[in-house]
């Protein structure tokens, strides 16, 4: 019973870890600005066979294009993955070599500033789960193992929901900015049409007045 309570407390601690209630997190979601004709790079230190998952989306652009180029390079500088002209992406891989992997976003071909939402899920979470399994495998029965697997699935779902919520919030803000911009353009276009109609009416009135004045003189 003591080992069962210890397992439950440990698993709940991991769930809280995924929720971000503890100082350390295996998943880092953040946003950053990338200037026109520039690059932004991030580095992730991995050991051999470590798992790294990342996702991103271009949420805002000062121009009409939302495309970005991004690459992932091995510790020796060789290219691991390359994805040109992407607006969003999801990628996961297992490290073949130990060292610092480079993740770069390139805006060199585009004449607009962009805001990118970026999420990295590192190997820490998987390490915690492996260590817990190693410490408790000999002491737990099948029922407890089912609970362990259920909570592990719950952790993955919570992490996915948190990342998706962050993306949806950023996307909602982008759509609101687009709607406000479109509304402003429609308003100014309507105002311009009204001014053009008034000017046309004024010219027509002046033309008719001159026409009748000329006719009276004749």
CSV table of C-alpha atoms in Angstrom, one decimal:
chain,number,residue,atom,x,y,z
A,1,UNK,CA,0.0,0.0,0.0
A,2,UNK,CA,2.9,2.4,0.8
A,3,UNK,CA,4.4,1.8,-2.6
A,4,UNK,CA,1.0,2.3,-4.3
A,5,UNK,CA,0.6,5.7,-2.5
A,6,UNK,CA,4.1,6.7,-3.4
A,7,UNK,CA,3.4,5.8,-7.1
A,8,UNK,CA,0.2,7.9,-7.1
A,9,UNK,CA,1.9,10.9,-5.5
A,10,UNK,CA,4.8,10.6,-8.0
A,11,UNK,CA,2.5,10.4,-10.9
A,12,UNK,CA,0.4,13.4,-9.7
A,13,UNK,CA,3.6,15.3,-9.4
A,14,UNK,CA,4.5,14.6,-13.0
A,15,UNK,CA,1.0,15.7,-14.1
A,16,UNK,CA,1.5,19.0,-12.2
A,17,UNK,CA,4.9,19.3,-13.9
A,18,UNK,CA,3.2,19.0,-17.3
A,19,UNK,CA,0.6,21.6,-16.3
A,20,UNK,CA,3.4,24.0,-15.6
A,21,UNK,CA,2.7,24.3,-11.9
A,22,UNK,CA,6.3,23.5,-11.1
A,23,UNK,CA,9.4,25.6,-12.0
A,24,UNK,CA,10.8,23.0,-14.4
A,25,UNK,CA,8.9,22.0,-17.6
A,26,UNK,CA,9.8,19.8,-20.5
A,27,UNK,CA,7.7,21.8,-22.9
A,28,UNK,CA,8.5,25.5,-23.6
A,29,UNK,CA,6.0,27.5,-25.5
A,30,UNK,CA,6.8,31.1,-26.3
A,31,UNK,CA,6.5,33.8,-29.1
A,32,UNK,CA,9.1,36.0,-30.6
A,33,UNK,CA,9.5,38.6,-33.3
A,34,UNK,CA,11.7,38.1,-36.4
A,35,UNK,CA,12.7,41.2,-38.4
A,36,UNK,CA,12.8,41.4,-42.1
A,37,UNK,CA,15.9,39.9,-43.8
A,38,UNK,CA,17.1,38.3,-40.6
A,39,UNK,CA,17.5,34.9,-38.9
A,40,UNK,CA,16.6,33.7,-35.4
A,41,UNK,CA,18.3,30.5,-34.1
A,42,UNK,CA,17.7,28.4,-31.0
A,43,UNK,CA,19.9,25.6,-29.5
A,44,UNK,CA,18.8,22.4,-27.8
A,45,UNK,CA,21.4,20.2,-26.0
A,46,UNK,CA,20.5,16.5,-26.6
A,47,UNK,CA,22.0,13.2,-25.8
A,48,UNK,CA,22.0,10.3,-28.2
A,49,UNK,CA,18.5,8.9,-28.7
A,50,UNK,CA,16.9,11.8,-26.9
A,51,UNK,CA,13.5,12.8,-28.3
A,52,UNK,CA,12.7,16.3,-29.4
A,53,UNK,CA,9.3,17.6,-30.6
A,54,UNK,CA,8.7,21.1,-31.8
A,55,UNK,CA,5.9,23.0,-33.4
A,56,UNK,CA,5.5,26.6,-34.6
A,57,UNK,CA,3.1,28.9,-36.4
A,58,UNK,CA,3.5,32.3,-37.9
A,59,UNK,CA,0.7,34.3,-36.1
A,60,UNK,CA,1.3,37.8,-37.4
A,61,UNK,CA,3.0,39.5,-40.3
A,62,UNK,CA,3.5,43.2,-41.1
A,63,UNK,CA,3.0,42.4,-44.8
A,64,UNK,CA,0.8,40.0,-46.8
A,65,UNK,CA,3.1,37.0,-46.6
A,66,UNK,CA,3.2,34.6,-43.7
A,67,UNK,CA,5.8,32.2,-45.0
A,68,UNK,CA,9.0,31.4,-43.1
A,69,UNK,CA,12.0,29.1,-43.8
A,70,UNK,CA,13.2,26.9,-41.0
A,71,UNK,CA,16.0,24.4,-40.7
A,72,UNK,CA,17.4,22.0,-38.1
A,73,UNK,CA,21.1,21.3,-38.0
A,74,UNK,CA,23.1,18.5,-36.4
A,75,UNK,CA,25.8,19.3,-33.7
A,76,UNK,CA,28.5,19.1,-36.5
A,77,UNK,CA,26.7,21.7,-38.5
A,78,UNK,CA,25.3,19.4,-41.2
A,79,UNK,CA,21.7,19.9,-42.2
A,80,UNK,CA,19.2,17.5,-40.6
A,81,UNK,CA,15.9,19.0,-41.9
A,82,UNK,CA,15.0,21.9,-44.1
A,83,UNK,CA,11.5,23.3,-44.7
A,84,UNK,CA,11.2,26.4,-47.0
A,85,UNK,CA,8.1,28.6,-47.2
A,86,UNK,CA,6.1,27.3,-44.3
A,87,UNK,CA,3.4,29.0,-42.3
A,88,UNK,CA,3.3,26.3,-39.6
A,89,UNK,CA,4.9,23.0,-38.8
A,90,UNK,CA,5.2,20.1,-36.5
A,91,UNK,CA,8.3,17.9,-36.3
A,92,UNK,CA,9.8,15.3,-34.0
A,93,UNK,CA,13.0,13.3,-34.1
A,94,UNK,CA,15.4,11.2,-32.1
A,95,UNK,CA,18.9,12.6,-31.7
A,96,UNK,CA,21.5,10.5,-33.5
A,97,UNK,CA,24.5,12.4,-32.2
A,98,UNK,CA,25.1,14.0,-28.8
A,99,UNK,CA,25.5,17.7,-28.8
A,100,UNK,CA,23.8,21.0,-29.4
A,101,UNK,CA,21.2,21.0,-32.2
A,102,UNK,CA,20.4,24.2,-34.0
A,103,UNK,CA,16.9,25.3,-34.9
A,104,UNK,CA,16.8,28.3,-37.2
A,105,UNK,CA,14.0,30.5,-38.6
A,106,UNK,CA,15.0,32.5,-41.7
A,107,UNK,CA,13.2,35.6,-42.9
A,108,UNK,CA,15.9,36.6,-45.3
A,109,UNK,CA,13.7,36.3,-48.4
A,110,UNK,CA,10.7,38.2,-47.1
A,111,UNK,CA,10.2,41.9,-46.7
A,112,UNK,CA,8.0,41.8,-43.6
A,113,UNK,CA,8.4,41.4,-39.8
A,114,UNK,CA,6.7,38.3,-38.3
A,115,UNK,CA,5.6,37.0,-34.9
A,116,UNK,CA,6.1,33.3,-34.4
A,117,UNK,CA,4.7,31.1,-31.7
A,118,UNK,CA,7.2,28.3,-31.0
A,119,UNK,CA,6.9,25.2,-28.7
A,120,UNK,CA,9.7,22.8,-27.8
A,121,UNK,CA,9.2,19.6,-25.9
A,122,UNK,CA,12.5,18.2,-24.7
A,123,UNK,CA,13.7,14.9,-23.3
A,124,UNK,CA,13.1,15.8,-19.6
A,125,UNK,CA,9.6,14.5,-19.4
A,126,UNK,CA,10.5,11.2,-21.0
A,127,UNK,CA,13.4,10.9,-18.6
A,128,UNK,CA,11.1,11.4,-15.6
A,129,UNK,CA,8.7,8.7,-16.8
A,130,UNK,CA,11.6,6.2,-17.4
A,131,UNK,CA,13.1,6.8,-14.0
A,132,UNK,CA,9.7,6.3,-12.3
A,133,UNK,CA,9.1,3.1,-14.2
A,134,UNK,CA,12.6,1.8,-13.2
A,135,UNK,CA,12.0,2.6,-9.5
A,136,UNK,CA,8.6,1.1,-9.3
A,137,UNK,CA,8.4,-1.8,-11.7
A,138,UNK,CA,9.3,-4.4,-9.1
A,139,UNK,CA,6.9,-3.1,-6.5
A,140,UNK,CA,3.6,-2.5,-8.5
A,141,UNK,CA,1.1,-4.9,-9.7
A,142,UNK,CA,-0.9,-4.9,-13.0
A,143,UNK,CA,-3.7,-2.7,-11.7
A,144,UNK,CA,-1.2,-0.1,-10.6
A,145,UNK,CA,0.6,-0.3,-13.9
A,146,UNK,CA,-2.7,0.3,-15.7
A,147,UNK,CA,-3.1,3.5,-13.5
A,148,UNK,CA,0.4,4.5,-14.4
A,149,UNK,CA,-0.3,4.1,-18.2
A,150,UNK,CA,-3.6,6.0,-17.9
A,151,UNK,CA,-1.9,8.9,-16.2
A,152,UNK,CA,0.9,8.9,-18.7
A,153,UNK,CA,-1.7,9.2,-21.5
A,154,UNK,CA,-3.4,12.0,-19.5
A,155,UNK,CA,-0.1,13.8,-19.3
A,156,UNK,CA,0.4,13.7,-23.0
A,157,UNK,CA,-3.2,14.9,-23.6
A,158,UNK,CA,-2.8,17.8,-21.2
A,159,UNK,CA,0.5,18.9,-22.8
A,160,UNK,CA,-1.1,18.7,-26.2
A,161,UNK,CA,-4.2,20.7,-25.0
A,162,UNK,CA,-2.0,23.4,-23.5
A,163,UNK,CA,0.0,23.9,-26.6
A,164,UNK,CA,-3.1,23.9,-28.8
A,165,UNK,CA,-4.7,26.5,-26.5
A,166,UNK,CA,-1.7,28.7,-26.8
A,167,UNK,CA,-1.8,28.4,-30.6
A,168,UNK,CA,-5.5,29.1,-30.7
A,169,UNK,CA,-5.2,32.2,-28.6
A,170,UNK,CA,-2.5,33.6,-30.8
A,171,UNK,CA,-4.5,32.7,-33.9
A,172,UNK,CA,-7.6,34.4,-32.4
A,173,UNK,CA,-5.6,37.6,-31.8
A,174,UNK,CA,-4.3,37.5,-35.4
A,175,UNK,CA,-7.8,37.1,-36.8
A,176,UNK,CA,-9.1,39.9,-34.6
A,177,UNK,CA,-6.4,42.2,-36.0
A,178,UNK,CA,-7.3,41.1,-39.5
A,179,UNK,CA,-11.0,41.9,-38.9
A,180,UNK,CA,-10.2,45.3,-37.4
A,181,UNK,CA,-7.9,46.1,-40.3
A,182,UNK,CA,-10.5,45.1,-42.9
A,183,UNK,CA,-13.2,47.0,-41.0
A,184,UNK,CA,-11.0,50.1,-41.1
A,185,UNK,CA,-10.3,49.8,-44.8
A,186,UNK,CA,-14.1,49.3,-45.6
A,187,UNK,CA,-14.9,52.3,-43.5
A,188,UNK,CA,-12.4,54.5,-45.3
A,189,UNK,CA,-13.5,53.1,-48.7
A,190,UNK,CA,-17.1,53.9,-47.8
A,191,UNK,CA,-16.2,57.4,-46.8
A,192,UNK,CA,-14.3,57.9,-50.0
A,193,UNK,CA,-17.3,56.7,-52.0
A,194,UNK,CA,-19.5,59.2,-50.2
A,195,UNK,CA,-17.0,62.0,-50.9
A,196,UNK,CA,-16.8,61.0,-54.6
A,197,UNK,CA,-20.6,61.0,-54.9
A,198,UNK,CA,-20.9,64.4,-53.3
A,199,UNK,CA,-18.3,65.8,-55.6
A,200,UNK,CA,-20.0,64.3,-58.7
A,201,UNK,CA,-23.3,65.8,-57.5
A,202,UNK,CA,-21.7,69.2,-57.0
A,203,UNK,CA,-20.3,69.1,-60.6
A,204,UNK,CA,-23.7,68.1,-62.0
A,205,UNK,CA,-25.4,70.9,-60.1
A,206,UNK,CA,-22.9,73.5,-61.4
A,207,UNK,CA,-23.1,72.1,-64.9
A,208,UNK,CA,-26.9,72.3,-64.9
A,209,UNK,CA,-26.9,75.9,-63.5
A,210,UNK,CA,-24.4,77.0,-66.2
A,211,UNK,CA,-26.5,75.2,-68.8
A,212,UNK,CA,-29.7,77.0,-67.9
A,213,UNK,CA,-27.9,80.4,-67.4
A,214,UNK,CA,-26.4,80.1,-70.9
A,215,UNK,CA,-29.8,79.2,-72.3
A,216,UNK,CA,-31.4,82.2,-70.8
A,217,UNK,CA,-28.8,84.5,-72.3
A,218,UNK,CA,-29.4,83.1,-75.7
